[in-house]
mmCIF file of C-alpha atoms in Angstrom:
data_model
loop_
_atom_site.group_PDB
_atom_site.id
_atom_site.type_symbol
_atom_site.label_atom_id
_atom_site.label_comp_id
_atom_site.label_asym_id
_atom_site.label_seq_id
_atom_site.Cartn_x
_atom_site.Cartn_y
_atom_site.Cartn_z
ATOM 1 C CA MET A 289 -0.039 -0.025 -0.154
ATOM 2 C CA ASN A 290 3.036 2.404 0.762
ATOM 3 C CA TYR A 291 4.383 1.632 -2.585
ATOM 4 C CA ARG A 292 1.227 2.909 -4.185
ATOM 5 C CA TRP A 293 1.508 6.203 -2.645
ATOM 6 C CA PHE A 294 5.097 6.449 -3.679
ATOM 7 C CA TYR A 295 4.372 5.825 -7.242
ATOM 8 C CA ILE A 296 1.636 8.407 -7.233
ATOM 9 C CA LEU A 297 4.150 10.830 -5.902
ATOM 10 C CA LEU A 298 6.654 10.300 -8.521
ATOM 11 C CA ALA A 299 4.095 10.580 -11.318
ATOM 12 C CA ASN A 300 3.067 14.013 -10.007
ATOM 13 C CA ILE A 301 6.872 15.156 -9.768
ATOM 14 C CA ALA A 302 7.244 13.930 -13.516
ATOM 15 C CA LEU A 303 4.284 15.915 -14.617
ATOM 16 C CA LEU A 304 5.527 19.047 -12.726
ATOM 17 C CA SER A 305 8.985 18.602 -14.361
ATOM 18 C CA ALA A 306 7.471 18.285 -17.697
ATOM 19 C CA ASN A 307 5.235 21.570 -17.208
ATOM 20 C CA ILE A 308 8.422 23.328 -16.234
ATOM 21 C CA TRP A 309 10.253 22.253 -19.068
ATOM 22 C CA LEU A 310 7.617 23.153 -21.387
ATOM 23 C CA PHE A 311 6.673 26.514 -20.136
ATOM 24 C CA VAL A 312 10.239 27.762 -19.200
ATOM 25 C CA ASP A 313 12.476 29.497 -21.684
ATOM 26 C CA LYS A 314 15.680 27.435 -22.008
ATOM 27 C CA SER A 315 17.804 30.613 -22.615
ATOM 28 C CA SER A 316 19.763 32.369 -19.787
ATOM 29 C CA PRO A 317 17.574 33.385 -17.092
ATOM 30 C CA ASP A 318 17.331 36.927 -16.180
ATOM 31 C CA VAL A 319 18.391 37.996 -12.839
ATOM 32 C CA VAL A 320 15.989 40.111 -10.669
ATOM 33 C CA GLN A 321 17.317 41.504 -7.426
ATOM 34 C CA ASP A 322 15.159 41.471 -4.345
ATOM 35 C CA LYS A 323 14.102 45.020 -3.091
ATOM 36 C CA ASP A 324 14.343 43.775 0.562
ATOM 37 C CA SER A 325 17.719 41.937 0.150
ATOM 38 C CA ASP A 326 20.621 41.852 -2.079
ATOM 39 C CA VAL A 327 19.926 38.444 -3.421
ATOM 40 C CA GLU A 328 19.346 38.144 -6.958
ATOM 41 C CA LEU A 329 16.589 35.633 -8.103
ATOM 42 C CA PRO A 330 16.641 34.090 -11.489
ATOM 43 C CA VAL A 331 13.446 34.538 -13.598
ATOM 44 C CA PHE A 332 12.355 32.213 -16.238
ATOM 45 C CA LYS A 333 10.780 33.468 -19.372
ATOM 46 C CA VAL A 334 7.995 31.765 -20.747
ATOM 47 C CA GLY A 335 7.763 31.275 -24.411
ATOM 48 C CA PRO A 336 5.008 32.736 -26.486
ATOM 49 C CA LEU A 337 1.562 31.095 -25.916
ATOM 50 C CA LYS A 338 0.871 30.881 -29.691
ATOM 51 C CA ASP A 339 3.357 28.074 -29.552
ATOM 52 C CA PHE A 340 0.778 26.234 -27.560
ATOM 53 C CA GLY A 341 -2.267 27.228 -29.541
ATOM 54 C CA ILE A 342 -3.114 30.071 -27.193
ATOM 55 C CA SER A 343 -3.096 33.638 -28.431
ATOM 56 C CA SER A 344 -3.052 35.363 -25.083
ATOM 57 C CA VAL A 345 -3.247 35.009 -21.346
ATOM 58 C CA GLN A 346 -6.646 36.654 -21.563
ATOM 59 C CA SER A 347 -8.040 34.260 -23.971
ATOM 60 C CA PHE A 348 -6.855 31.379 -21.951
ATOM 61 C CA HIS A 349 -10.129 30.259 -20.268
ATOM 62 C CA PHE A 350 -10.524 27.877 -17.540
ATOM 63 C CA PRO A 351 -14.294 26.990 -17.295
ATOM 64 C CA LEU A 352 -14.123 25.610 -13.773
ATOM 65 C CA MET A 353 -12.577 28.939 -12.466
ATOM 66 C CA ASP A 354 -15.652 30.960 -13.893
ATOM 67 C CA PRO A 355 -17.695 32.617 -10.965
ATOM 68 C CA LEU A 356 -21.318 31.544 -10.744
ATOM 69 C CA PRO A 357 -24.089 34.149 -11.504
ATOM 70 C CA SER A 358 -25.810 35.970 -8.581
ATOM 71 C CA LYS A 359 -29.558 35.442 -7.586
ATOM 72 C CA GLU A 360 -30.428 38.730 -8.842
ATOM 73 C CA GLU A 361 -29.076 37.892 -12.314
ATOM 74 C CA GLN A 362 -30.805 34.543 -12.268
ATOM 75 C CA LEU A 363 -34.101 36.204 -11.227
ATOM 76 C CA GLN A 364 -33.578 38.854 -14.006
ATOM 77 C CA THR A 365 -32.982 36.175 -16.527
ATOM 78 C CA LEU A 366 -36.181 34.193 -15.450
ATOM 79 C CA LEU A 367 -38.192 37.307 -15.525
ATOM 80 C CA ILE A 368 -37.138 38.028 -18.973
ATOM 81 C CA GLN A 369 -38.024 34.632 -20.189
ATOM 82 C CA THR A 370 -41.416 34.843 -18.367
ATOM 83 C CA GLN A 371 -42.133 38.163 -20.056
ATOM 84 C CA SER A 372 -41.355 36.696 -23.401
ATOM 85 C CA THR A 373 -43.439 33.767 -22.900
ATOM 86 C CA VAL A 374 -46.461 36.168 -21.668
ATOM 87 C CA ILE A 375 -45.930 38.318 -24.755
ATOM 88 C CA GLN A 376 -46.128 35.131 -26.967
ATOM 89 C CA LYS A 377 -49.223 33.990 -25.218
ATOM 90 C CA ASP A 378 -50.973 37.356 -25.279
ATOM 91 C CA ASN A 379 -50.285 37.594 -29.123
ATOM 92 C CA THR A 380 -51.798 33.966 -29.572
ATOM 93 C CA ILE A 381 -54.910 35.095 -27.635
ATOM 94 C CA LYS A 382 -55.331 38.174 -29.579
ATOM 95 C CA LYS A 383 -55.209 36.246 -32.847
ATOM 96 C CA GLU A 384 -57.764 33.688 -31.403
ATOM 97 C CA GLN A 385 -59.972 36.800 -30.344
ATOM 98 C CA GLN A 386 -59.729 38.215 -33.972
ATOM 99 C CA LYS A 387 -60.613 35.040 -35.568
ATOM 100 C CA ARG A 388 -63.615 34.649 -33.319
ATOM 101 C CA THR A 389 -64.730 38.327 -33.984
ATOM 102 C CA GLN A 390 -64.345 37.608 -37.755
ATOM 103 C CA THR A 391 -66.593 34.291 -37.254
ATOM 104 C CA SER A 392 -69.193 36.096 -35.319
ATOM 105 C CA GLN A 393 -69.742 38.926 -37.997
ATOM 106 C CA ARG A 394 -69.762 36.158 -40.656
ATOM 107 C CA PHE A 395 -72.452 34.278 -38.717
ATOM 108 C CA SER A 396 -74.645 37.582 -38.312
ATOM 109 C CA LEU A 397 -74.374 38.235 -41.925
ATOM 110 C CA LEU A 398 -75.473 34.606 -42.648
ATOM 111 C CA SER A 399 -78.292 34.928 -40.181
ATOM 112 C CA LYS A 400 -79.524 38.248 -41.962
ATOM 113 C CA GLU A 401 -79.271 36.438 -45.213
ATOM 114 C CA ASN A 402 -81.304 33.374 -43.802
ATOM 115 C CA ALA A 403 -84.002 35.674 -42.474
ATOM 116 C CA VAL A 404 -84.476 37.469 -45.881
ATOM 117 C CA LEU A 405 -84.675 34.181 -47.637
ATOM 118 C CA GLN A 406 -87.173 32.807 -45.348
ATOM 119 C CA GLN A 407 -89.418 35.987 -45.830
ATOM 120 C CA GLN A 408 -88.925 35.497 -49.618
ATOM 121 C CA LEU A 409 -90.055 31.811 -49.191
ATOM 122 C CA LEU A 410 -93.176 32.591 -47.380
ATOM 123 C CA ALA A 411 -94.166 35.151 -50.080
ATOM 124 C CA LEU A 412 -93.566 32.604 -52.721
ATOM 125 C CA GLU A 413 -95.632 30.035 -50.802
ATOM 126 C CA GLU A 414 -98.498 32.598 -50.523
ATOM 127 C CA GLU A 415 -98.279 33.446 -54.019
ATOM 128 C CA LEU A 416 -98.264 29.615 -54.969
ATOM 129 C CA LYS A 417 -101.411 29.108 -52.856
ATOM 130 C CA LYS A 418 -103.196 31.966 -54.758
ATOM 131 C CA GLN A 419 -102.026 30.556 -58.026
ATOM 132 C CA GLN A 420 -103.334 26.960 -57.065
ATOM 133 C CA ALA A 421 -106.773 28.476 -55.983
ATOM 134 C CA LEU A 422 -107.169 30.273 -59.320
ATOM 135 C CA LEU A 423 -106.046 27.311 -61.309
ATOM 136 C CA SER A 424 -108.730 25.263 -59.279
ATOM 137 C CA ASP A 425 -111.350 27.894 -60.069
ATOM 138 C CA GLU A 426 -110.607 27.900 -63.683
ATOM 139 C CA LYS A 427 -110.413 24.043 -63.909
ATOM 140 C CA SER A 428 -113.875 24.053 -62.293
ATOM 141 C CA LYS A 429 -115.159 26.514 -64.804
ATOM 142 C CA VAL A 430 -113.668 24.520 -67.795
ATOM 143 C CA ALA A 431 -115.180 21.291 -66.384
ATOM 144 C CA ARG A 432 -118.687 22.985 -66.126
ATOM 145 C CA LEU A 433 -118.413 24.467 -69.515
ATOM 146 C CA GLY A 434 -117.210 21.140 -71.023
ATOM 147 C CA LYS A 435 -120.300 19.284 -69.618
ATOM 148 C CA VAL A 436 -122.615 21.288 -71.503
ATOM 149 C CA GLU A 437 -120.607 22.380 -74.522
ATOM 150 C CA LYS A 438 -121.627 20.661 -77.744
ATOM 151 C CA GLU A 439 -120.191 20.462 -81.155
ATOM 152 C CA VAL A 440 -122.289 22.543 -83.632
ATOM 153 C CA PRO A 441 -121.712 22.316 -87.324
ATOM 154 C CA VAL A 442 -120.222 25.395 -88.783
ATOM 155 C CA PHE A 443 -122.982 25.895 -91.434
ATOM 156 C CA GLU A 444 -125.894 25.391 -89.023
ATOM 157 C CA THR A 445 -128.586 28.191 -89.007
ATOM 158 C CA GLN A 446 -129.573 29.920 -85.900
ATOM 159 C CA ILE A 447 -133.033 28.887 -86.083
ATOM 160 C CA THR A 448 -131.851 25.145 -86.052
ATOM 161 C CA ARG A 449 -129.539 25.716 -83.135
ATOM 162 C CA VAL A 450 -132.353 27.322 -80.943
ATOM 163 C CA LYS A 451 -134.646 24.406 -82.082
ATOM 164 C CA ASN A 452 -132.249 21.881 -80.877
ATOM 165 C CA ALA A 453 -131.609 23.883 -77.702
ATOM 166 C CA ILE A 454 -135.339 23.755 -76.842
ATOM 167 C CA ASP A 455 -135.819 20.112 -77.821
ATOM 168 C CA SER A 456 -132.870 18.797 -75.733
ATOM 169 C CA LYS A 457 -133.259 21.177 -72.676
ATOM 170 C CA PRO A 458 -133.511 19.217 -69.418
ATOM 171 C CA ASP A 459 -136.014 20.818 -67.052
ATOM 172 C CA LEU A 460 -135.404 18.961 -63.863
ATOM 173 C CA ILE A 461 -131.771 19.392 -64.122
ATOM 174 C CA LYS A 462 -130.745 23.103 -64.820
ATOM 175 C CA SER A 463 -128.241 23.302 -67.631
ATOM 176 C CA LYS A 464 -126.581 26.001 -69.768
ATOM 177 C CA VAL A 465 -128.244 26.696 -73.278
ATOM 178 C CA THR A 466 -125.986 27.800 -76.175
ATOM 179 C CA THR A 467 -127.227 30.875 -78.223
ATOM 180 C CA SER A 468 -125.455 33.179 -80.535
ATOM 181 C CA LYS A 469 -125.599 36.945 -80.987
ATOM 182 C CA PRO A 470 -128.332 38.316 -83.369
ATOM 183 C CA GLY A 471 -126.949 39.524 -86.634
ATOM 184 C CA ASN A 472 -123.648 37.787 -86.116
ATOM 185 C CA GLU A 473 -124.423 34.038 -87.238
ATOM 186 C CA SER A 474 -120.733 33.325 -88.321
ATOM 187 C CA SER A 475 -119.398 34.058 -84.980
ATOM 188 C CA THR A 476 -118.462 31.385 -82.445
ATOM 189 C CA ASP A 477 -121.348 30.390 -79.970
ATOM 190 C CA GLU A 478 -121.413 31.844 -76.655
ATOM 191 C CA ILE A 479 -122.320 30.058 -73.483
ATOM 192 C CA GLU A 480 -125.284 31.854 -71.772
ATOM 193 C CA ILE A 481 -125.976 30.927 -68.203
ATOM 194 C CA LYS A 482 -129.704 31.091 -67.246
ATOM 195 C CA LYS A 483 -129.888 32.562 -63.787
ATOM 196 C CA PHE A 484 -133.624 33.009 -63.391
ATOM 197 C CA SER A 485 -136.076 30.276 -64.046
ATOM 198 C CA GLY A 486 -139.579 29.127 -62.956
ATOM 199 C CA SER A 487 -142.660 27.204 -63.666
ATOM 200 C CA MET A 488 -146.368 27.209 -63.258
ATOM 201 C CA GLU A 489 -148.340 24.097 -62.845
ATOM 202 C CA PHE A 490 -152.149 23.762 -62.778
ATOM 203 C CA GLY A 491 -154.503 20.815 -62.542
ATOM 204 C CA PHE A 492 -158.348 20.522 -62.514
ATOM 205 C CA SER A 493 -160.651 17.570 -62.192
ATOM 206 C CA TYR A 494 -164.478 17.253 -62.338
ATOM 207 C CA GLU A 495 -166.426 14.243 -61.203
ATOM 208 C CA GLN A 496 -170.187 13.642 -61.316
ATOM 209 C CA ASP A 497 -171.880 10.405 -59.652
ATOM 210 C CA ASN A 498 -173.715 10.657 -56.499
ATOM 211 C CA GLN A 499 -171.935 13.678 -55.708
ATOM 212 C CA VAL A 500 -170.525 16.516 -57.569
ATOM 213 C CA THR A 501 -166.748 16.736 -56.894
ATOM 214 C CA ARG A 502 -164.503 19.635 -58.363
ATOM 215 C CA SER A 503 -160.757 19.950 -57.336
ATOM 216 C CA LEU A 504 -158.265 22.475 -58.221
ATOM 217 C CA ASN A 505 -154.578 22.493 -57.556
ATOM 218 C CA GLY A 506 -151.674 24.683 -58.523
ATOM 219 C CA ARG A 507 -148.116 25.306 -58.038
ATOM 220 C CA LEU A 508 -145.621 28.154 -58.720
ATOM 221 C CA ILE A 509 -141.847 27.653 -58.520
ATOM 222 C CA LEU A 510 -139.402 30.364 -58.791
ATOM 223 C CA ASP A 511 -135.705 29.894 -58.761
ATOM 224 C CA TYR A 512 -132.499 32.338 -59.006
ATOM 225 C CA ASP A 513 -129.324 30.527 -59.332
ATOM 226 C CA GLU A 514 -125.764 32.335 -59.279
ATOM 227 C CA VAL A 515 -123.514 29.466 -60.511
ATOM 228 C CA ASP A 516 -120.984 28.229 -57.896
ATOM 229 C CA LYS A 517 -122.121 31.084 -55.532
ATOM 230 C CA TYR A 518 -125.664 30.909 -54.127
ATOM 231 C CA ASN A 519 -129.280 29.793 -55.016
ATOM 232 C CA PHE A 520 -132.714 30.937 -53.890
ATOM 233 C CA ASN A 521 -135.640 28.656 -54.501
ATOM 234 C CA SER A 522 -139.433 29.444 -53.834
ATOM 235 C CA ASP A 523 -142.126 26.740 -54.007
ATOM 236 C CA LEU A 524 -145.736 27.700 -53.510
ATOM 237 C CA GLU A 525 -148.374 25.008 -53.624
ATOM 238 C CA PHE A 526 -152.072 25.009 -53.053
ATOM 239 C CA GLU A 527 -155.034 22.782 -53.364
ATOM 240 C CA PHE A 528 -158.954 23.240 -53.219
ATOM 241 C CA GLU A 529 -161.573 20.263 -53.249
ATOM 242 C CA ASN A 530 -165.391 20.998 -53.313
ATOM 243 C CA GLU A 531 -168.037 18.471 -52.955
ATOM 244 C CA ASP A 532 -171.751 19.583 -53.669
ATOM 245 C CA ASP A 533 -170.854 23.159 -53.098
ATOM 246 C CA GLU A 534 -169.251 22.406 -49.883
ATOM 247 C CA SER A 535 -165.430 22.981 -49.202
ATOM 248 C CA SER A 536 -163.765 19.850 -48.035
ATOM 249 C CA THR A 537 -160.142 20.387 -48.405
ATOM 250 C CA GLN A 538 -158.108 23.437 -48.292
ATOM 251 C CA LYS A 539 -154.280 23.018 -48.378
ATOM 252 C CA TYR A 540 -151.413 25.434 -48.786
ATOM 253 C CA ARG A 541 -147.739 24.870 -48.601
ATOM 254 C CA TRP A 542 -144.870 27.427 -49.168
ATOM 255 C CA GLN A 543 -141.131 26.277 -49.227
ATOM 256 C CA LEU A 544 -138.324 28.690 -49.204
ATOM 257 C CA GLN A 545 -134.581 27.553 -49.336
ATOM 258 C CA SER A 546 -131.390 29.610 -49.710
ATOM 259 C CA ASP A 547 -128.216 27.641 -50.514
ATOM 260 C CA TYR A 548 -124.541 29.053 -50.263
ATOM 261 C CA ASN A 549 -121.966 26.870 -52.327
ATOM 262 C CA LEU A 550 -118.781 26.303 -50.451
ATOM 263 C CA ASP A 551 -117.437 24.682 -53.605
ATOM 264 C CA PRO A 552 -118.918 23.024 -56.737
ATOM 265 C CA ALA A 553 -119.822 19.868 -54.660
ATOM 266 C CA ASN A 554 -120.577 21.250 -50.954
ATOM 267 C CA LEU A 555 -122.948 23.906 -49.649
ATOM 268 C CA VAL A 556 -124.814 25.042 -46.591
ATOM 269 C CA TYR A 557 -128.565 25.997 -46.652
ATOM 270 C CA ALA A 558 -131.334 27.542 -44.584
ATOM 271 C CA ARG A 559 -134.880 26.346 -45.239
ATOM 272 C CA SER A 560 -138.405 27.159 -44.140
ATOM 273 C CA ASP A 561 -141.579 24.899 -44.788
ATOM 274 C CA ILE A 562 -144.909 26.492 -43.894
ATOM 275 C CA ASN A 563 -147.946 24.016 -44.142
ATOM 276 C CA ARG A 564 -151.662 25.012 -43.555
ATOM 277 C CA SER A 565 -154.330 22.412 -43.809
ATOM 278 C CA LYS A 566 -157.963 22.787 -42.822
ATOM 279 C CA PHE A 567 -159.035 19.117 -42.814
ATOM 280 C CA SER A 568 -155.951 17.207 -42.187
ATOM 281 C CA SER A 569 -154.417 15.860 -38.745
ATOM 282 C CA TYR A 570 -152.518 19.003 -38.058
ATOM 283 C CA GLU A 571 -153.877 22.343 -38.855
ATOM 284 C CA GLN A 572 -150.366 24.020 -38.759
ATOM 285 C CA GLU A 573 -146.868 22.473 -39.417
ATOM 286 C CA ASP A 574 -144.038 24.863 -39.556
ATOM 287 C CA ILE A 575 -140.587 23.585 -39.833
ATOM 288 C CA PHE A 576 -137.317 25.620 -40.097
ATOM 289 C CA THR A 577 -133.963 23.922 -40.528
ATOM 290 C CA ILE A 578 -130.439 24.716 -41.606
ATOM 291 C CA GLY A 579 -127.744 22.169 -42.475
ATOM 292 C CA TYR A 580 -125.092 20.781 -44.976
ATOM 293 C CA GLY A 581 -125.693 19.634 -48.464
ATOM 294 C CA ARG A 582 -123.375 17.504 -50.736
ATOM 295 C CA ILE A 583 -123.875 17.033 -54.649
ATOM 296 C CA PHE A 584 -122.288 13.727 -55.404
ATOM 297 C CA PHE A 585 -122.911 14.088 -59.189
ATOM 298 C CA ASN A 586 -124.471 16.514 -61.528
ATOM 299 C CA THR A 587 -124.492 16.084 -65.160
ATOM 300 C CA GLU A 588 -126.788 16.733 -68.098
ATOM 301 C CA ARG A 589 -128.451 13.363 -67.663
ATOM 302 C CA HIS A 590 -128.822 12.970 -63.977
ATOM 303 C CA LYS A 591 -128.204 14.544 -60.584
ATOM 304 C CA PHE A 592 -128.060 13.080 -56.940
ATOM 305 C CA ASN A 593 -127.665 15.325 -53.879
ATOM 306 C CA ILE A 594 -128.217 14.898 -50.004
ATOM 307 C CA GLU A 595 -129.041 17.244 -47.347
ATOM 308 C CA ILE A 596 -128.810 16.937 -43.457
ATOM 309 C CA GLY A 597 -129.280 19.376 -40.657
ATOM 310 C CA PRO A 598 -131.213 20.371 -37.453
ATOM 311 C CA GLY A 599 -134.349 22.293 -37.098
ATOM 312 C CA TYR A 600 -137.449 22.928 -35.160
ATOM 313 C CA ARG A 601 -141.052 22.114 -35.833
ATOM 314 C CA PHE A 602 -144.233 23.653 -34.816
ATOM 315 C CA ALA A 603 -147.198 21.288 -34.981
ATOM 316 C CA VAL A 604 -150.797 22.474 -34.046
ATOM 317 C CA PRO A 605 -153.629 19.929 -34.338
ATOM 318 C CA ASN A 606 -157.103 20.802 -35.773
ATOM 319 C CA ALA A 607 -159.786 21.921 -33.337
ATOM 320 C CA GLY A 608 -161.418 19.122 -31.307
ATOM 321 C CA GLU A 609 -158.381 16.725 -31.893
ATOM 322 C CA ASP A 610 -155.803 15.592 -29.302
ATOM 323 C CA ALA A 611 -152.380 16.980 -29.868
ATOM 324 C CA VAL A 612 -149.535 14.302 -30.088
ATOM 325 C CA SER A 613 -146.353 16.291 -30.759
ATOM 326 C CA ILE A 614 -146.112 20.125 -30.451
ATOM 327 C CA ASP A 615 -142.978 22.158 -30.829
ATOM 328 C CA GLU A 616 -139.793 19.991 -30.747
ATOM 329 C CA PHE A 617 -136.311 19.840 -32.233
ATOM 330 C CA ILE A 618 -135.797 17.556 -35.382
ATOM 331 C CA VAL A 619 -133.263 16.388 -37.597
ATOM 332 C CA ARG A 620 -134.034 16.622 -41.187
ATOM 333 C CA THR A 621 -132.420 14.398 -43.881
ATOM 334 C CA ARG A 622 -133.109 14.527 -47.554
ATOM 335 C CA LEU A 623 -132.182 12.408 -50.594
ATOM 336 C CA ASN A 624 -132.879 13.708 -54.134
ATOM 337 C CA TYR A 625 -132.264 12.052 -57.500
ATOM 338 C CA GLU A 626 -133.207 13.326 -60.821
ATOM 339 C CA ARG A 627 -132.982 11.617 -64.256
ATOM 340 C CA VAL A 628 -133.274 12.707 -67.787
ATOM 341 C CA VAL A 629 -134.581 9.522 -69.480
ATOM 342 C CA THR A 630 -135.191 10.958 -72.891
ATOM 343 C CA ASP A 631 -135.033 14.303 -74.364
ATOM 344 C CA SER A 632 -138.818 14.739 -73.502
ATOM 345 C CA LEU A 633 -139.080 12.530 -70.445
ATOM 346 C CA GLN A 634 -137.671 13.355 -66.876
ATOM 347 C CA VAL A 635 -138.227 11.788 -63.622
ATOM 348 C CA ALA A 636 -137.420 12.733 -60.047
ATOM 349 C CA ILE A 637 -137.614 10.952 -56.711
ATOM 350 C CA ASP A 638 -137.342 13.207 -53.474
ATOM 351 C CA THR A 639 -137.601 11.542 -49.978
ATOM 352 C CA VAL A 640 -137.366 13.361 -46.708
ATOM 353 C CA LEU A 641 -137.193 12.048 -43.171
ATOM 354 C CA GLU A 642 -137.760 14.372 -40.231
ATOM 355 C CA THR A 643 -136.896 12.800 -37.046
ATOM 356 C CA GLY A 644 -138.022 14.258 -33.484
ATOM 357 C CA ARG A 645 -138.089 12.931 -29.949
ATOM 358 C CA GLY A 646 -142.022 12.891 -29.791
ATOM 359 C CA ASN A 647 -142.821 12.395 -33.447
ATOM 360 C CA SER A 648 -141.257 11.504 -36.908
ATOM 361 C CA VAL A 649 -142.494 12.118 -40.382
ATOM 362 C CA HIS A 650 -141.341 10.276 -43.550
ATOM 363 C CA SER A 651 -142.565 11.480 -47.174
ATOM 364 C CA VAL A 652 -141.792 10.404 -50.524
ATOM 365 C CA ASN A 653 -142.497 12.235 -53.750
ATOM 366 C CA PHE A 654 -142.202 10.838 -57.275
ATOM 367 C CA LYS A 655 -142.676 13.127 -60.223
ATOM 368 C CA ALA A 656 -142.574 12.538 -63.987
ATOM 369 C CA GLN A 657 -142.832 15.140 -66.711
ATOM 370 C CA ASN A 658 -143.210 14.786 -70.363
ATOM 371 C CA ARG A 659 -142.776 17.403 -72.904
ATOM 372 C CA ILE A 660 -145.899 17.985 -74.973
ATOM 373 C CA TYR A 661 -144.750 21.151 -76.995
ATOM 374 C CA GLN A 662 -141.648 23.335 -76.334
ATOM 375 C CA GLU A 663 -142.204 24.555 -72.821
ATOM 376 C CA LEU A 664 -145.459 22.702 -72.047
ATOM 377 C CA TYR A 665 -145.306 19.466 -70.092
ATOM 378 C CA LEU A 666 -147.745 16.900 -68.760
ATOM 379 C CA ILE A 667 -147.017 16.179 -65.006
ATOM 380 C CA PHE A 668 -147.656 13.019 -62.832
ATOM 381 C CA ASN A 669 -147.428 13.241 -59.148
ATOM 382 C CA PHE A 670 -147.321 10.648 -56.528
ATOM 383 C CA ASP A 671 -147.079 11.778 -52.812
ATOM 384 C CA TYR A 672 -146.802 9.515 -49.755
ATOM 385 C CA LYS A 673 -146.475 10.861 -46.264
ATOM 386 C CA PHE A 674 -146.200 8.693 -42.960
ATOM 387 C CA THR A 675 -146.657 10.479 -39.586
ATOM 388 C CA GLN A 676 -145.667 8.319 -36.582
ATOM 389 C CA ASN A 677 -147.966 9.967 -33.928
ATOM 390 C CA VAL A 678 -151.196 11.403 -35.097
ATOM 391 C CA PRO A 679 -154.276 12.602 -33.218
ATOM 392 C CA VAL A 680 -157.129 10.251 -32.504
ATOM 393 C CA ASP A 681 -159.379 9.197 -35.246
ATOM 394 C CA THR A 682 -156.882 10.259 -37.900
ATOM 395 C CA VAL A 683 -154.679 8.099 -40.081
ATOM 396 C CA ASN A 684 -150.880 7.817 -40.141
ATOM 397 C CA GLN A 685 -150.639 7.474 -43.844
ATOM 398 C CA GLU A 686 -151.473 10.292 -46.335
ATOM 399 C CA ILE A 687 -151.334 9.212 -50.108
ATOM 400 C CA SER A 688 -152.254 11.507 -53.165
ATOM 401 C CA SER A 689 -151.677 11.441 -56.905
ATOM 402 C CA GLY A 690 -152.740 13.411 -59.899
ATOM 403 C CA LEU A 691 -152.093 14.828 -63.381
ATOM 404 C CA SER A 692 -151.485 18.472 -64.258
ATOM 405 C CA LEU A 693 -150.051 20.807 -66.907
ATOM 406 C CA LEU A 694 -146.840 22.865 -66.256
ATOM 407 C CA TYR A 695 -145.427 25.711 -68.200
ATOM 408 C CA ALA A 696 -141.671 26.350 -67.647
ATOM 409 C CA PHE A 697 -140.131 29.685 -68.282
#
C-alpha cells in the first residue's frame, strides 16, 4: 500500500517537471534583485503562448474557474424569459380573438341573409297558394263548360240551333243553353247561363156520380241561381176540393230555401217549410232547418244530392183533436235524385225524413214530366206521407196522386 502512494508521488513530480520544461525558456535566466535583500533571483521567461495554440493569457479560459451568477441575475433572466412567454401567449390570444370576431360577424351576416330568404320563401308560398286556388277555379269552370258544350256544325242556321236547344233542354236538371248573338251568325257560339227560371203548374178535375166533386190544384216555382255562389228557391203549392158546393179540403204549402255554395260539390242551406191544412190531422206544421248539403254528381243526364241538418217544428192539431207532438227539435234528412230519361221525359224522386223525439215524419214524392210542346209539359205526381204519431181518429198515412199541366219559363 505504501508503494502505491510512492508511485503516485513520482508521477506528480514527473508531470511538474514536464510543465516546467515546456513553459520555461531555456535561454539564460534574467536576474532579478530583491528589493528587501541583495539576493538576485533568477527569472524564467515563458515562451510565446501561440506556440501552444493560445493567443494570449486573457484568451486562455478555464471554465471551472468562472464565477457563478448571482441570484439577482438569475431572477432577471427568469423574468425576461417569463415576459417573453407572456407576450407570446398574449399574441396568440389576440389572434384567436380576431378569428372569433370575424366568425361572429360572418355568422351575423349569414343569419340576416337566412331571414331574408325565409321571408321570400313565405311570400312565394302565399303566391303559390293563390295561383293554385285560381287554377282550381279555372279548372272547375272549364269542367262545367265542358259538360254542356256541344259541337255545332259550322253551317248550321241560328233557327236550327235554337230549336235543338229547346228540344234537348232538361228541365229537372238545370243546364246552360248555347245561343249566338243576333246578326252575327258566323261568330263562335257563346255560353249563356240562365240565372232566373220558374214554372207554373195547374190541375183540374171534375167528377159527377152521387156527388159532384171539383178539385183545383196549382203550383208556382221560382228559382234564382248564381252559378257556384248561391241559389234561392221558392215553391208555393195550393189545393182546393169542393163536394156539392161544400168545401172539403183546403191546403197551402210554401217552401223557401237558400243555398250557399262552399265549392262545386258542397253547400250550406237555410230552409223554411210552412204548411196550412184545414181538414188534415194537423192544422199547422211549420218547420225551420239549417244544414249541410253535398252534390255527389250533377251532369246533363242525372243529378244526386243529399241534405242533412237540425231544425225546429211547430205542430198544431185541428180543433177538437188531441195533440200528439207540439214544438220540438228535429233532424231533417233529404235524398234527391233527378234523371233525364229521354229528350222529352224526365223523372225525379225526393224523399225526406224528419226525426224528432216525440214524432217523426217520412215523405216520398215521385214526379214524371213529359214534354208536349216546347215549354209545355204533362206532369204526373205521386206523394206518400207517414206520420208516426197522429191525433185520435186520424190516419198515419196520406197518399195522393194526380195529373197536371206545367209551363216552364
